[in-house]
CSV table of C-alpha atoms in Angstrom, one decimal:
chain,number,residue,atom,x,y,z
C,904,MET,CA,84.2,91.6,134.0
C,905,THR,CA,85.6,89.1,131.6
C,906,SER,CA,86.0,89.5,127.9
C,907,SER,CA,83.9,86.5,127.1
C,908,THR,CA,80.1,86.5,127.1
C,909,SER,CA,77.7,83.6,127.2
C,910,ARG,CA,77.2,84.1,123.4
C,911,ALA,CA,80.9,84.1,122.6
C,912,PRO,CA,82.8,82.1,125.2
C,913,VAL,CA,86.4,82.5,123.9
C,914,ALA,CA,89.6,83.4,125.7
C,915,ALA,CA,90.5,87.1,126.1
C,916,GLU,CA,93.3,87.0,123.5
C,917,GLY,CA,91.0,85.4,120.9
C,918,THR,CA,88.4,88.1,121.5
C,919,ARG,CA,91.0,90.8,121.2
C,920,ALA,CA,92.1,89.4,117.8
C,921,ARG,CA,88.5,89.1,116.6
C,922,LEU,CA,87.8,92.6,117.7
C,923,ILE,CA,90.7,93.9,115.7
C,924,ASP,CA,89.5,91.9,112.6
C,925,ALA,CA,86.0,93.1,113.0
C,926,ALA,CA,87.1,96.7,113.5
C,927,LEU,CA,89.2,96.7,110.3
C,928,ASP,CA,86.2,95.2,108.4
C,929,LEU,CA,83.9,97.9,109.8
C,930,PHE,CA,86.4,100.7,109.2
C,931,THR,CA,86.7,99.6,105.6
C,932,HIS,CA,83.0,99.3,104.9
C,933,CYS,CA,81.6,102.1,107.1
C,934,GLY,CA,84.6,104.4,107.4
C,935,PHE,CA,86.7,105.0,110.5
C,936,ALA,CA,84.5,108.0,111.5
C,937,GLY,CA,81.3,106.0,110.9
C,938,THR,CA,82.2,103.0,113.1
C,939,SER,CA,81.3,103.0,116.8
C,940,LEU,CA,82.4,100.6,119.6
C,941,GLN,CA,78.7,99.4,119.7
C,942,MET,CA,78.9,98.5,116.0
C,943,ILE,CA,82.0,96.5,116.6
C,944,ALA,CA,80.3,94.7,119.6
C,945,ASP,CA,77.2,94.0,117.4
C,946,GLN,CA,79.4,92.5,114.6
C,947,LEU,CA,80.8,89.9,117.1
C,948,HIS,CA,77.6,89.4,119.0
C,949,VAL,CA,79.3,90.6,122.2
C,950,THR,CA,78.4,93.3,124.7
C,951,LYS,CA,79.8,96.8,124.4
C,952,ALA,CA,81.3,96.1,127.8
C,953,ALA,CA,83.3,93.2,126.3
C,954,VAL,CA,84.8,95.6,123.7
C,955,TYR,CA,85.5,98.2,126.4
C,956,HIS,CA,87.4,95.6,128.4
C,957,HIS,CA,90.0,95.5,125.6
C,958,PHE,CA,89.8,99.0,124.1
C,959,LYS,CA,88.6,102.2,125.7
C,960,THR,CA,88.4,104.3,122.5
C,961,ARG,CA,88.2,103.9,118.7
C,962,ASP,CA,91.7,105.4,118.5
C,963,GLU,CA,93.0,102.5,120.7
C,964,ILE,CA,91.4,100.0,118.3
C,965,LEU,CA,92.9,101.8,115.3
C,966,ALA,CA,96.4,101.7,116.9
C,967,ALA,CA,95.9,97.9,117.5
C,968,VAL,CA,94.8,97.5,113.8
C,969,ILE,CA,97.9,99.2,112.5
C,970,ARG,CA,100.5,97.9,115.0
C,971,PRO,CA,101.0,94.4,113.4
C,972,ALA,CA,101.7,96.0,110.0
C,973,VAL,CA,104.3,98.4,111.4
C,974,GLU,CA,105.9,95.6,113.4
C,975,ASP,CA,106.0,93.4,110.3
C,976,VAL,CA,107.8,96.2,108.3
C,977,LYS,CA,110.3,96.7,111.1
C,978,ASN,CA,111.0,93.0,111.4
C,979,LEU,CA,111.4,92.7,107.6
C,980,ILE,CA,113.9,95.6,107.6
C,981,ALA,CA,115.9,93.8,110.3
C,982,GLU,CA,115.8,90.5,108.5
C,983,ALA,CA,116.7,91.9,105.1
C,984,SER,CA,119.5,94.1,106.6
C,985,ALA,CA,121.1,90.9,108.1
C,986,GLN,CA,121.6,89.2,104.7
C,987,ARG,CA,125.2,88.9,103.7
C,988,THR,CA,125.2,90.2,100.1
C,989,PRO,CA,123.6,93.3,98.5
C,990,THR,CA,121.6,91.0,96.2
C,991,ALA,CA,120.4,88.9,99.0
C,992,ARG,CA,119.3,92.0,100.9
C,993,ALA,CA,117.3,93.2,97.9
C,994,GLU,CA,115.8,89.8,97.2
C,995,ARG,CA,114.7,89.3,100.9
C,996,MET,CA,113.3,92.8,101.0
C,997,LEU,CA,111.3,92.3,97.8
C,998,THR,CA,109.9,88.9,98.8
C,999,GLY,CA,109.0,90.2,102.2
C,1000,TRP,CA,107.5,93.4,100.8
C,1001,VAL,CA,105.2,91.5,98.4
C,1002,ASP,CA,104.0,89.3,101.3
C,1003,LEU,CA,103.3,92.3,103.6
C,1004,ALA,CA,101.5,94.1,100.8
C,1005,LEU,CA,99.2,91.2,100.3
C,1006,ARG,CA,98.8,90.3,104.0
C,1007,HIS,CA,97.9,93.9,105.0
C,1008,ARG,CA,96.1,95.0,101.9
C,1009,ALA,CA,92.8,95.6,103.7
C,1010,LEU,CA,94.6,98.0,106.0
C,1011,ILE,CA,96.6,99.6,103.2
C,1012,GLY,CA,93.3,100.1,101.3
C,1013,LEU,CA,91.8,101.7,104.3
C,1014,LEU,CA,94.8,104.1,104.8
C,1015,GLN,CA,94.6,105.0,101.1
C,1016,THR,CA,90.9,105.7,100.9
C,1017,ASP,CA,89.6,106.9,104.3
C,1018,PRO,CA,90.6,110.5,105.0
C,1019,ALA,CA,89.4,110.2,108.6
C,1020,VAL,CA,92.2,107.8,109.5
C,1021,LYS,CA,95.2,109.9,108.8
C,1022,PRO,CA,94.8,112.5,111.6
C,1023,HIS,CA,94.9,109.6,114.1
C,1024,LEU,CA,98.2,108.1,112.9
C,1025,LYS,CA,101.2,108.5,115.2
C,1026,GLU,CA,104.6,109.7,114.0
C,1027,GLU,CA,106.0,106.1,113.9
C,1028,GLN,CA,103.2,105.1,111.6
C,1029,ASN,CA,104.1,107.8,109.1
C,1030,ALA,CA,104.1,106.1,105.7
C,1031,SER,CA,107.1,108.0,104.3
C,1032,ILE,CA,109.3,107.1,107.3
C,1033,LEU,CA,108.3,103.4,106.9
C,1034,LEU,CA,109.3,103.5,103.2
C,1035,ASP,CA,112.8,105.0,103.5
C,1036,GLN,CA,114.7,101.9,104.7
C,1037,PRO,CA,112.8,99.4,102.5
C,1038,ARG,CA,113.6,101.6,99.5
C,1039,ASP,CA,117.3,101.6,100.4
C,1040,LEU,CA,117.3,97.9,100.9
C,1041,LEU,CA,115.6,97.2,97.6
C,1042,ALA,CA,118.3,99.3,95.9
C,1043,SER,CA,121.1,97.5,97.8
C,1044,HIS,CA,122.6,95.9,94.7
C,1045,LEU,CA,121.9,98.8,92.3
C,1046,SER,CA,124.1,101.7,91.3
C,1047,GLY,CA,123.7,104.9,89.3
C,1048,PRO,CA,121.2,107.7,89.6
C,1049,GLY,CA,118.3,105.4,88.8
C,1050,ARG,CA,118.6,103.1,91.8
C,1051,GLN,CA,116.3,105.0,94.1
C,1052,VAL,CA,113.8,105.6,91.3
C,1053,CYS,CA,113.6,101.9,90.5
C,1054,ALA,CA,113.3,101.0,94.1
C,1055,GLN,CA,110.6,103.5,94.8
C,1056,VAL,CA,108.6,102.5,91.7
C,1057,ALA,CA,108.8,98.9,92.9
C,1058,LEU,CA,107.9,99.7,96.5
C,1059,LEU,CA,104.9,101.9,95.8
C,1060,GLY,CA,103.8,100.0,92.7
C,1061,ILE,CA,103.6,96.7,94.6
C,1062,VAL,CA,101.8,98.2,97.6
C,1063,GLY,CA,99.3,99.9,95.2
C,1064,ALA,CA,98.7,96.9,93.0
C,1065,ALA,CA,98.3,94.5,96.0
C,1066,SER,CA,95.4,96.7,97.3
C,1067,THR,CA,93.7,97.4,94.0
C,1068,PRO,CA,90.2,95.9,94.1
C,1069,GLU,CA,90.2,95.1,90.4
C,1070,LEU,CA,93.1,92.8,90.8
C,1071,ARG,CA,91.5,90.7,93.6
C,1072,GLU,CA,90.0,88.3,91.1
C,1073,LEU,CA,93.4,86.7,90.9
C,1074,ASP,CA,94.1,84.2,93.7
C,1075,ASP,CA,96.7,85.2,96.3
C,1076,GLU,CA,99.4,82.8,95.1
C,1077,THR,CA,99.1,84.0,91.5
C,1078,LEU,CA,99.1,87.6,92.5
C,1079,ARG,CA,102.1,87.0,94.7
C,1080,ASP,CA,104.0,85.4,91.9
C,1081,LEU,CA,103.1,88.1,89.4
C,1082,LEU,CA,104.1,90.9,91.8
C,1083,LEU,CA,107.4,89.1,92.5
C,1084,ASP,CA,108.0,88.8,88.8
C,1085,VAL,CA,107.4,92.5,88.1
C,1086,GLY,CA,109.5,93.5,91.2
C,1087,ARG,CA,112.4,91.4,89.9
C,1088,LYS,CA,112.1,92.9,86.5
C,1089,ILE,CA,112.3,96.4,87.9
C,1090,LEU,CA,115.2,95.6,90.1
C,1091,GLY,CA,117.1,93.4,87.7
C,1092,LEU,CA,117.0,90.4,90.1
C,1093,ARG,CA,117.0,86.8,89.0
C,1094,ARG,CA,114.6,84.3,90.5
C,1095,PRO,CA,116.6,82.6,93.2
C,1096,ARG,CA,117.1,78.8,92.9
C,1097,SER,CA,115.5,78.0,96.2
C,1098,SER,CA,112.1,79.8,95.9
F,1470,MET,CA,84.8,145.3,91.1
F,1471,THR,CA,87.8,144.2,89.0
F,1472,SER,CA,90.2,141.4,89.6
F,1473,SER,CA,93.2,143.7,89.5
F,1474,THR,CA,94.4,145.9,92.3
F,1475,SER,CA,96.8,148.8,92.3
F,1476,ARG,CA,99.5,146.5,93.6
F,1477,ALA,CA,98.9,143.7,91.0
F,1478,PRO,CA,97.6,145.2,87.8
F,1479,VAL,CA,97.2,142.1,85.8
F,1480,ALA,CA,94.4,140.7,83.5
F,1481,ALA,CA,91.7,138.7,85.1
F,1482,GLU,CA,92.9,135.4,83.5
F,1483,GLY,CA,96.4,136.0,84.8
F,1484,THR,CA,95.1,136.7,88.3
F,1485,ARG,CA,92.9,133.5,88.2
F,1486,ALA,CA,95.9,131.4,87.2
F,1487,ARG,CA,98.1,133.0,89.9
F,1488,LEU,CA,95.3,132.4,92.5
F,1489,ILE,CA,95.2,128.7,91.6
F,1490,ASP,CA,99.0,128.4,91.9
F,1491,ALA,CA,99.1,130.3,95.2
F,1492,ALA,CA,96.2,128.2,96.5
F,1493,LEU,CA,98.0,124.9,95.7
F,1494,ASP,CA,101.1,126.2,97.3
F,1495,LEU,CA,99.2,127.2,100.5
F,1496,PHE,CA,97.2,124.0,100.6
F,1497,THR,CA,100.5,122.0,100.4
F,1498,HIS,CA,102.2,124.0,103.2
F,1499,CYS,CA,99.3,124.9,105.5
F,1500,GLY,CA,96.8,122.1,104.6
F,1501,PHE,CA,93.5,122.6,102.8
F,1502,ALA,CA,91.7,123.0,106.1
F,1503,GLY,CA,94.3,125.5,107.3
F,1504,THR,CA,94.1,127.8,104.2
F,1505,SER,CA,91.7,130.8,104.1
F,1506,LEU,CA,90.7,133.0,101.2
F,1507,GLN,CA,92.4,135.8,103.1
F,1508,MET,CA,95.7,133.9,103.2
F,1509,ILE,CA,95.5,133.4,99.4
F,1510,ALA,CA,94.9,137.1,98.9
F,1511,ASP,CA,97.8,138.0,101.2
F,1512,GLN,CA,100.2,135.6,99.4
F,1513,LEU,CA,99.5,137.5,96.1
F,1514,HIS,CA,99.3,140.9,97.7
F,1515,VAL,CA,95.8,141.4,96.4
F,1516,THR,CA,92.6,142.1,98.3
F,1517,LYS,CA,90.2,139.4,99.5
F,1518,ALA,CA,87.6,141.0,97.2
F,1519,ALA,CA,89.9,140.3,94.3
F,1520,VAL,CA,90.0,136.6,95.2
F,1521,TYR,CA,86.3,136.6,95.8
F,1522,HIS,CA,85.8,137.9,92.2
F,1523,HIS,CA,87.1,134.6,90.9
F,1524,PHE,CA,86.2,132.1,93.6
F,1525,LYS,CA,83.4,132.3,96.2
F,1526,THR,CA,84.6,129.4,98.4
F,1527,ARG,CA,87.7,127.4,99.1
F,1528,ASP,CA,85.9,124.4,97.5
F,1529,GLU,CA,85.7,126.3,94.2
F,1530,ILE,CA,89.4,127.0,94.3
F,1531,LEU,CA,90.1,123.3,95.1
F,1532,ALA,CA,88.0,122.3,92.1
F,1533,ALA,CA,90.0,124.8,89.9
F,1534,VAL,CA,93.3,123.4,91.3
F,1535,ILE,CA,92.3,119.8,90.4
F,1536,ARG,CA,90.5,120.4,87.0
F,1537,PRO,CA,93.6,120.8,84.8
F,1538,ALA,CA,95.0,117.4,86.0
F,1539,VAL,CA,91.7,115.6,85.4
F,1540,GLU,CA,91.5,117.2,81.9
F,1541,ASP,CA,95.0,116.2,81.2
F,1542,VAL,CA,94.3,112.6,82.1
F,1543,LYS,CA,91.2,112.6,79.9
F,1544,ASN,CA,93.0,114.2,77.0
F,1545,LEU,CA,95.9,111.6,77.3
F,1546,ILE,CA,93.4,108.7,77.3
F,1547,ALA,CA,91.8,110.1,74.1
F,1548,GLU,CA,95.2,110.6,72.5
F,1549,ALA,CA,96.6,107.1,73.5
F,1550,SER,CA,93.4,105.4,72.4
F,1551,ALA,CA,93.7,107.0,68.9
F,1552,GLN,CA,97.0,105.3,68.2
F,1553,ARG,CA,97.0,102.6,65.6
F,1554,THR,CA,98.8,99.7,67.2
F,1555,PRO,CA,98.6,98.2,70.7
F,1556,THR,CA,102.3,99.0,71.3
F,1557,ALA,CA,101.8,102.6,70.2
F,1558,ARG,CA,98.9,103.0,72.5
F,1559,ALA,CA,100.9,101.6,75.5
F,1560,GLU,CA,103.9,103.8,74.6
F,1561,ARG,CA,101.8,107.0,74.2
F,1562,MET,CA,100.1,106.2,77.5
F,1563,LEU,CA,103.4,105.6,79.3
F,1564,THR,CA,105.1,108.7,78.0
F,1565,GLY,CA,102.1,110.9,78.7
F,1566,TRP,CA,101.6,109.4,82.2
F,1567,VAL,CA,105.2,110.2,83.2
F,1568,ASP,CA,104.8,113.7,82.0
F,1569,LEU,CA,101.5,114.2,83.9
F,1570,ALA,CA,102.9,112.6,87.0
F,1571,LEU,CA,105.8,115.1,87.0
F,1572,ARG,CA,103.6,118.1,85.9
F,1573,HIS,CA,101.1,117.5,88.6
F,1574,ARG,CA,103.3,116.2,91.4
F,1575,ALA,CA,102.5,119.0,93.8
F,1576,LEU,CA,98.8,118.3,93.4
F,1577,ILE,CA,99.4,114.5,93.7
F,1578,GLY,CA,101.4,115.0,96.8
F,1579,LEU,CA,98.6,117.1,98.3
F,1580,LEU,CA,96.0,114.5,97.5
F,1581,GLN,CA,98.2,111.8,99.0
F,1582,THR,CA,99.0,113.6,102.2
F,1583,ASP,CA,96.2,115.9,103.2
F,1584,PRO,CA,93.2,114.0,104.5
F,1585,ALA,CA,91.1,117.2,104.5
F,1586,VAL,CA,91.0,117.3,100.7
F,1587,LYS,CA,89.4,113.9,99.9
F,1588,PRO,CA,85.9,114.6,101.3
F,1589,HIS,CA,85.7,117.6,98.9
F,1590,LEU,CA,86.5,115.6,95.7
F,1591,LYS,CA,83.7,115.0,93.2
F,1592,GLU,CA,82.9,111.6,91.7
F,1593,GLU,CA,84.6,112.5,88.4
F,1594,GLN,CA,87.8,113.2,90.4
F,1595,ASN,CA,87.8,109.8,92.0
F,1596,ALA,CA,91.4,108.4,91.6
F,1597,SER,CA,90.4,104.8,90.9
F,1598,ILE,CA,88.0,105.8,88.1
F,1599,LEU,CA,90.8,107.9,86.6
F,1600,LEU,CA,93.2,105.0,86.7
F,1601,ASP,CA,91.0,102.3,85.0
F,1602,GLN,CA,91.4,103.4,81.4
F,1603,PRO,CA,95.1,104.3,81.7
F,1604,ARG,CA,95.8,100.9,83.2
F,1605,ASP,CA,94.0,99.2,80.2
F,1606,LEU,CA,95.9,101.3,77.7
F,1607,LEU,CA,99.3,100.6,79.3
F,1608,ALA,CA,98.5,96.9,79.0
F,1609,SER,CA,97.3,97.2,75.4
F,1610,HIS,CA,100.1,95.1,73.9
F,1611,LEU,CA,100.4,92.6,76.8
F,1612,SER,CA,98.7,89.3,77.3
F,1613,GLY,CA,98.3,86.7,80.1
F,1614,PRO,CA,97.2,87.0,83.7
F,1615,GLY,CA,100.0,89.4,84.6
F,1616,ARG,CA,99.1,92.2,82.1
F,1617,GLN,CA,96.9,94.1,84.5
F,1618,VAL,CA,99.4,93.6,87.4
F,1619,CYS,CA,102.3,95.0,85.3
F,1620,ALA,CA,100.2,97.9,84.2
F,1621,GLN,CA,99.0,98.8,87.7
F,1622,VAL,CA,102.5,98.6,89.2
F,1623,ALA,CA,103.8,100.9,86.5
F,1624,LEU,CA,100.9,103.3,86.8
F,1625,LEU,CA,101.0,103.7,90.6
F,1626,GLY,CA,104.7,103.3,90.9
F,1627,ILE,CA,105.3,106.2,88.5
F,1628,VAL,CA,102.8,108.4,90.2
F,1629,GLY,CA,104.2,107.6,93.6
F,1630,ALA,CA,107.9,108.0,92.7
F,1631,ALA,CA,107.3,111.3,90.8
F,1632,SER,CA,105.8,112.8,94.0
F,1633,THR,CA,108.4,111.4,96.4
F,1634,PRO,CA,110.2,114.3,98.1
F,1635,GLU,CA,113.5,112.3,98.4
F,1636,LEU,CA,113.7,112.0,94.6
F,1637,ARG,CA,113.3,115.7,93.9
F,1638,GLU,CA,117.0,116.2,94.0
F,1639,LEU,CA,117.2,114.8,90.5
F,1640,ASP,CA,116.4,117.3,87.8
F,1641,ASP,CA,113.1,117.0,86.0
F,1642,GLU,CA,114.7,115.7,82.7
F,1643,THR,CA,116.7,113.0,84.5
F,1644,LEU,CA,113.8,111.9,86.6
F,1645,ARG,CA,111.6,111.8,83.5
F,1646,ASP,CA,114.1,109.6,81.6
F,1647,LEU,CA,114.5,107.3,84.6
F,1648,LEU,CA,110.8,106.9,85.1
F,1649,LEU,CA,110.3,106.2,81.4
F,1650,ASP,CA,113.1,103.6,81.5
F,1651,VAL,CA,111.6,101.7,84.5
F,1652,GLY,CA,108.1,102.0,82.9
F,1653,ARG,CA,109.4,100.4,79.7
F,1654,LYS,CA,111.2,97.7,81.6
F,1655,ILE,CA,107.9,96.8,83.4
F,1656,LEU,CA,105.8,96.8,80.3
F,1657,GLY,CA,108.4,95.2,78.0
F,1658,LEU,CA,108.4,98.3,75.6
F,1659,ARG,CA,111.5,99.3,73.6
F,1660,ARG,CA,112.6,102.9,73.5
F,1661,PRO,CA,111.1,104.2,70.3
F,1662,ARG,CA,113.4,105.5,67.6
F,1663,SER,CA,112.0,109.0,67.6
F,1664,SER,CA,112.0,110.0,71.3
């Protein structure tokens, strides 16, 4: 069996990526519990066997939907940690965090609104664990008892605002700039010369 | 049947309030789905019949656990809306929001972490509806495309930070002051003379 059908003759990797996109879309609109492998197949005009070639269960698809976001957070933590100065670490973390919040807002919206998803998350996908290091990095250059509070407000406020439906009327570039502005205001960071 | 037992001879209203507190505590530690009326009775050393006198189902208790927070938000909206100037409306909303985020942080933590709760919420308890008016009020004095973004970051950032376990080591008064500071920074509000 191959992953392509006569109706959708694409390479296996392309099908896999499209399956993940279609699954997130269906999870968002029909709920995780209300989405079947057949619905995902129908959405892409492929056979259920074509879906089954890539994913045996809905849980496997959910894991594949979440994995890129978790990897992005880990990569950003590594990248921000490697900066030389505390201010550069905070600035890199903030810029990257805004980008991830926007890139993954459909997934974040799903995690925030669909109660059926949470029981299927693995320990490494636990939101509070994924937030600990970003919070510390955002507070790199700050001191005093308020440093963790500022960083947490920025972290959660940005994630929440990026996935707020009412704010989607702003185009992505505008929303990105506004989120960066408010993040810098909270953290007392200046806009760097080369951004 | 009365609501008091020989072991806990208190007035009905007192029992009801203690039942609600015990229920929130158990929901938080054992999950909504993992808490029975019997467990709530045991926690307070009363009979299951005493619980049943006040609440027939776990859903009724959940509704009673949530009601005060929803009422508090509605009252705050009315109070902030009644202020004379845009700045006073934003300031009243911010101060009240920080207080509610701290007062109800156990409930907010439960709503954020227990997937079993959400399917039992009623439409009027829908988080996004409860956030619309507070966001507008926080942005009362602001203009430009960033006003809603600033307000949403403040709103969600404060709620999130107030219910973050890692920040609980700060005493309530300190955390309140720090959240107010960061809220004012985001919204460009000065600390009023009489607070």
